[in-house]
JSON list of C-alpha atoms in Angstrom, two decimals:
[
{"chain": "A", "resi": 1, "resn": "GLN", "atom": "CA", "xyz": [28.43, -0.09, 41.19]},
{"chain": "A", "resi": 2, "resn": "VAL", "atom": "CA", "xyz": [29.20, -0.73, 44.86]},
{"chain": "A", "resi": 3, "resn": "GLN", "atom": "CA", "xyz": [26.48, 0.56, 47.12]},
{"chain": "A", "resi": 4, "resn": "LEU", "atom": "CA", "xyz": [27.49, 2.42, 50.25]},
{"chain": "A", "resi": 5, "resn": "VAL", "atom": "CA", "xyz": [24.61, 3.34, 52.54]},
{"chain": "A", "resi": 6, "resn": "GLU", "atom": "CA", "xyz": [25.01, 6.30, 54.86]},
{"chain": "A", "resi": 7, "resn": "SER", "atom": "CA", "xyz": [22.80, 7.24, 57.78]},
{"chain": "A", "resi": 8, "resn": "GLY", "atom": "CA", "xyz": [22.80, 9.38, 60.88]},
{"chain": "A", "resi": 9, "resn": "GLY", "atom": "CA", "xyz": [22.74, 12.93, 59.60]},
{"chain": "A", "resi": 10, "resn": "GLY", "atom": "CA", "xyz": [20.42, 15.55, 60.99]},
{"chain": "A", "resi": 11, "resn": "LEU", "atom": "CA", "xyz": [19.95, 18.94, 62.55]},
{"chain": "A", "resi": 12, "resn": "VAL", "atom": "CA", "xyz": [21.66, 19.70, 65.86]},
{"chain": "A", "resi": 13, "resn": "GLN", "atom": "CA", "xyz": [22.70, 22.71, 67.87]},
{"chain": "A", "resi": 14, "resn": "ALA", "atom": "CA", "xyz": [26.27, 23.80, 68.35]},
{"chain": "A", "resi": 15, "resn": "GLY", "atom": "CA", "xyz": [28.05, 21.69, 70.93]},
{"chain": "A", "resi": 16, "resn": "GLU", "atom": "CA", "xyz": [25.92, 18.62, 70.34]},
{"chain": "A", "resi": 17, "resn": "SER", "atom": "CA", "xyz": [26.94, 15.28, 68.83]},
{"chain": "A", "resi": 18, "resn": "LEU", "atom": "CA", "xyz": [25.96, 13.03, 65.95]},
{"chain": "A", "resi": 19, "resn": "ARG", "atom": "CA", "xyz": [27.15, 9.65, 64.74]},
{"chain": "A", "resi": 20, "resn": "LEU", "atom": "CA", "xyz": [27.22, 8.83, 61.06]},
{"chain": "A", "resi": 21, "resn": "SER", "atom": "CA", "xyz": [27.21, 5.27, 59.78]},
{"chain": "A", "resi": 22, "resn": "CYS", "atom": "CA", "xyz": [28.24, 3.82, 56.44]},
{"chain": "A", "resi": 23, "resn": "ALA", "atom": "CA", "xyz": [27.40, 0.23, 55.53]},
{"chain": "A", "resi": 24, "resn": "ALA", "atom": "CA", "xyz": [29.25, -1.50, 52.70]},
{"chain": "A", "resi": 25, "resn": "PRO", "atom": "CA", "xyz": [29.08, -4.93, 51.08]},
{"chain": "A", "resi": 26, "resn": "LYS", "atom": "CA", "xyz": [31.19, -7.40, 52.99]},
{"chain": "A", "resi": 27, "resn": "ILE", "atom": "CA", "xyz": [33.42, -8.25, 50.06]},
{"chain": "A", "resi": 28, "resn": "ILE", "atom": "CA", "xyz": [34.34, -4.58, 49.63]},
{"chain": "A", "resi": 29, "resn": "PHE", "atom": "CA", "xyz": [34.57, -3.67, 53.30]},
{"chain": "A", "resi": 30, "resn": "SER", "atom": "CA", "xyz": [37.14, -6.41, 53.86]},
{"chain": "A", "resi": 31, "resn": "ILE", "atom": "CA", "xyz": [39.57, -4.99, 51.31]},
{"chain": "A", "resi": 32, "resn": "ALA", "atom": "CA", "xyz": [38.89, -1.26, 51.29]},
{"chain": "A", "resi": 33, "resn": "ALA", "atom": "CA", "xyz": [40.24, 1.73, 53.09]},
{"chain": "A", "resi": 34, "resn": "MET", "atom": "CA", "xyz": [37.26, 3.80, 54.17]},
{"chain": "A", "resi": 35, "resn": "GLY", "atom": "CA", "xyz": [36.75, 7.48, 54.66]},
{"chain": "A", "resi": 36, "resn": "TRP", "atom": "CA", "xyz": [34.46, 10.44, 55.15]},
{"chain": "A", "resi": 37, "resn": "TYR", "atom": "CA", "xyz": [34.45, 13.59, 53.07]},
{"chain": "A", "resi": 38, "resn": "ARG", "atom": "CA", "xyz": [32.18, 16.60, 53.25]},
{"chain": "A", "resi": 39, "resn": "GLN", "atom": "CA", "xyz": [31.02, 19.26, 50.88]},
{"chain": "A", "resi": 40, "resn": "THR", "atom": "CA", "xyz": [29.16, 22.55, 51.08]},
{"chain": "A", "resi": 41, "resn": "PRO", "atom": "CA", "xyz": [27.59, 24.31, 48.09]},
{"chain": "A", "resi": 42, "resn": "GLY", "atom": "CA", "xyz": [30.14, 26.06, 45.93]},
{"chain": "A", "resi": 43, "resn": "LYS", "atom": "CA", "xyz": [33.11, 24.41, 47.59]},
{"chain": "A", "resi": 44, "resn": "GLN", "atom": "CA", "xyz": [35.24, 21.42, 46.79]},
{"chain": "A", "resi": 45, "resn": "ARG", "atom": "CA", "xyz": [34.71, 18.17, 48.60]},
{"chain": "A", "resi": 46, "resn": "GLU", "atom": "CA", "xyz": [37.15, 17.97, 51.51]},
{"chain": "A", "resi": 47, "resn": "LEU", "atom": "CA", "xyz": [38.61, 15.13, 53.49]},
{"chain": "A", "resi": 48, "resn": "VAL", "atom": "CA", "xyz": [37.27, 14.66, 57.01]},
{"chain": "A", "resi": 49, "resn": "ALA", "atom": "CA", "xyz": [38.84, 11.38, 58.11]},
{"chain": "A", "resi": 50, "resn": "THR", "atom": "CA", "xyz": [40.09, 8.06, 56.79]},
{"chain": "A", "resi": 51, "resn": "ILE", "atom": "CA", "xyz": [40.68, 4.63, 58.26]},
{"chain": "A", "resi": 52, "resn": "THR", "atom": "CA", "xyz": [42.66, 1.74, 56.81]},
{"chain": "A", "resi": 53, "resn": "ILE", "atom": "CA", "xyz": [41.76, -1.93, 56.97]},
{"chain": "A", "resi": 54, "resn": "ALA", "atom": "CA", "xyz": [44.16, -2.25, 59.89]},
{"chain": "A", "resi": 55, "resn": "GLY", "atom": "CA", "xyz": [42.51, 0.63, 61.70]},
{"chain": "A", "resi": 56, "resn": "SER", "atom": "CA", "xyz": [45.04, 3.41, 61.18]},
{"chain": "A", "resi": 57, "resn": "THR", "atom": "CA", "xyz": [43.31, 6.77, 61.12]},
{"chain": "A", "resi": 58, "resn": "ASN", "atom": "CA", "xyz": [43.88, 10.19, 59.66]},
{"chain": "A", "resi": 59, "resn": "TYR", "atom": "CA", "xyz": [41.96, 13.40, 60.32]},
{"chain": "A", "resi": 60, "resn": "SER", "atom": "CA", "xyz": [41.76, 16.85, 58.88]},
{"chain": "A", "resi": 61, "resn": "ASP", "atom": "CA", "xyz": [43.02, 19.52, 61.24]},
{"chain": "A", "resi": 62, "resn": "SER", "atom": "CA", "xyz": [39.56, 21.07, 61.43]},
{"chain": "A", "resi": 63, "resn": "VAL", "atom": "CA", "xyz": [38.02, 18.01, 63.08]},
{"chain": "A", "resi": 64, "resn": "LYS", "atom": "CA", "xyz": [40.96, 16.55, 64.98]},
{"chain": "A", "resi": 65, "resn": "GLY", "atom": "CA", "xyz": [40.09, 16.06, 68.63]},
{"chain": "A", "resi": 66, "resn": "ARG", "atom": "CA", "xyz": [36.34, 16.34, 68.00]},
{"chain": "A", "resi": 67, "resn": "PHE", "atom": "CA", "xyz": [35.58, 13.58, 65.46]},
{"chain": "A", "resi": 68, "resn": "THR", "atom": "CA", "xyz": [36.43, 9.90, 65.71]},
{"chain": "A", "resi": 69, "resn": "ILE", "atom": "CA", "xyz": [36.37, 7.50, 62.78]},
{"chain": "A", "resi": 70, "resn": "SER", "atom": "CA", "xyz": [36.02, 3.78, 63.41]},
{"chain": "A", "resi": 71, "resn": "ARG", "atom": "CA", "xyz": [35.07, 0.59, 61.64]},
{"chain": "A", "resi": 72, "resn": "ASP", "atom": "CA", "xyz": [33.34, -2.57, 62.76]},
{"chain": "A", "resi": 73, "resn": "ASN", "atom": "CA", "xyz": [34.58, -5.32, 60.49]},
{"chain": "A", "resi": 74, "resn": "ALA", "atom": "CA", "xyz": [32.02, -7.78, 61.84]},
{"chain": "A", "resi": 75, "resn": "LYS", "atom": "CA", "xyz": [29.18, -5.46, 60.78]},
{"chain": "A", "resi": 76, "resn": "ASN", "atom": "CA", "xyz": [30.82, -4.14, 57.61]},
{"chain": "A", "resi": 77, "resn": "THR", "atom": "CA", "xyz": [30.10, -0.66, 58.88]},
{"chain": "A", "resi": 78, "resn": "MET", "atom": "CA", "xyz": [32.15, 2.48, 59.34]},
{"chain": "A", "resi": 79, "resn": "TYR", "atom": "CA", "xyz": [31.27, 5.23, 61.80]},
{"chain": "A", "resi": 80, "resn": "LEU", "atom": "CA", "xyz": [32.04, 8.87, 62.34]},
{"chain": "A", "resi": 81, "resn": "GLN", "atom": "CA", "xyz": [31.41, 10.08, 65.86]},
{"chain": "A", "resi": 82, "resn": "MET", "atom": "CA", "xyz": [31.15, 13.85, 65.76]},
{"chain": "A", "resi": 83, "resn": "ASN", "atom": "CA", "xyz": [31.32, 15.70, 69.06]},
{"chain": "A", "resi": 84, "resn": "ASN", "atom": "CA", "xyz": [31.17, 19.39, 69.85]},
{"chain": "A", "resi": 85, "resn": "LEU", "atom": "CA", "xyz": [29.70, 20.13, 66.44]},
{"chain": "A", "resi": 86, "resn": "GLN", "atom": "CA", "xyz": [30.00, 23.69, 65.19]},
{"chain": "A", "resi": 87, "resn": "PRO", "atom": "CA", "xyz": [28.12, 25.61, 62.48]},
{"chain": "A", "resi": 88, "resn": "GLU", "atom": "CA", "xyz": [31.14, 25.33, 60.20]},
{"chain": "A", "resi": 89, "resn": "ASP", "atom": "CA", "xyz": [30.68, 21.55, 60.25]},
{"chain": "A", "resi": 90, "resn": "THR", "atom": "CA", "xyz": [27.43, 21.98, 58.34]},
{"chain": "A", "resi": 91, "resn": "ALA", "atom": "CA", "xyz": [27.80, 20.05, 55.09]},
{"chain": "A", "resi": 92, "resn": "THR", "atom": "CA", "xyz": [26.79, 16.99, 53.16]},
{"chain": "A", "resi": 93, "resn": "TYR", "atom": "CA", "xyz": [28.92, 14.11, 54.39]},
{"chain": "A", "resi": 94, "resn": "TYR", "atom": "CA", "xyz": [29.95, 11.36, 52.00]},
{"chain": "A", "resi": 95, "resn": "CYS", "atom": "CA", "xyz": [31.24, 7.91, 52.76]},
{"chain": "A", "resi": 96, "resn": "THR", "atom": "CA", "xyz": [33.88, 6.45, 50.48]},
{"chain": "A", "resi": 97, "resn": "ALA", "atom": "CA", "xyz": [35.57, 3.10, 49.99]},
{"chain": "A", "resi": 98, "resn": "LYS", "atom": "CA", "xyz": [38.87, 2.77, 48.12]},
{"chain": "A", "resi": 99, "resn": "TRP", "atom": "CA", "xyz": [40.58, -0.41, 47.01]},
{"chain": "A", "resi": 100, "resn": "GLY", "atom": "CA", "xyz": [43.30, -0.72, 44.44]},
{"chain": "A", "resi": 101, "resn": "ARG", "atom": "CA", "xyz": [42.51, 1.74, 41.65]},
{"chain": "A", "resi": 102, "resn": "PHE", "atom": "CA", "xyz": [38.78, 1.65, 42.41]},
{"chain": "A", "resi": 103, "resn": "ASP", "atom": "CA", "xyz": [36.59, 3.70, 44.64]},
{"chain": "A", "resi": 104, "resn": "SER", "atom": "CA", "xyz": [32.94, 4.09, 45.47]},
{"chain": "A", "resi": 105, "resn": "TRP", "atom": "CA", "xyz": [30.90, 6.86, 47.10]},
{"chain": "A", "resi": 106, "resn": "GLY", "atom": "CA", "xyz": [27.71, 6.99, 49.09]},
{"chain": "A", "resi": 107, "resn": "GLN", "atom": "CA", "xyz": [24.80, 9.25, 48.31]},
{"chain": "A", "resi": 108, "resn": "GLY", "atom": "CA", "xyz": [25.59, 11.67, 51.11]},
{"chain": "A", "resi": 109, "resn": "THR", "atom": "CA", "xyz": [23.89, 12.57, 54.36]},
{"chain": "A", "resi": 110, "resn": "GLN", "atom": "CA", "xyz": [23.18, 16.12, 55.46]},
{"chain": "A", "resi": 111, "resn": "VAL", "atom": "CA", "xyz": [24.52, 17.47, 58.73]},
{"chain": "A", "resi": 112, "resn": "THR", "atom": "CA", "xyz": [23.27, 20.88, 59.80]},
{"chain": "A", "resi": 113, "resn": "VAL", "atom": "CA", "xyz": [24.53, 22.61, 62.93]},
{"chain": "A", "resi": 114, "resn": "SER", "atom": "CA", "xyz": [22.71, 25.67, 64.19]},
{"chain": "A", "resi": 115, "resn": "SER", "atom": "CA", "xyz": [24.36, 28.29, 66.36]}
]
């Protein structure tokens, strides 16, 4: 089991920012596409953003222009900068790594945005 360690969640007010981090083992980070998903109770997990090894990014329409995904290959860490957070962004955010036919998920970090 590959361990992905997320951090950076918390409680903020609408309009504020947070940065999530996801650390992965070096051997995995060097070969994996990385991404962030989120989930609220009773709903399916949804894509937030992804980033390839080369740095190509993809965002869901709901976060485009507000969130930025990035990766620091020297630190084996992926980030999600979330600006102008809104109450509808409240969710548990999960980090994922995908390589070949394998994938791994973090334990999740809670983001709560109050209005």
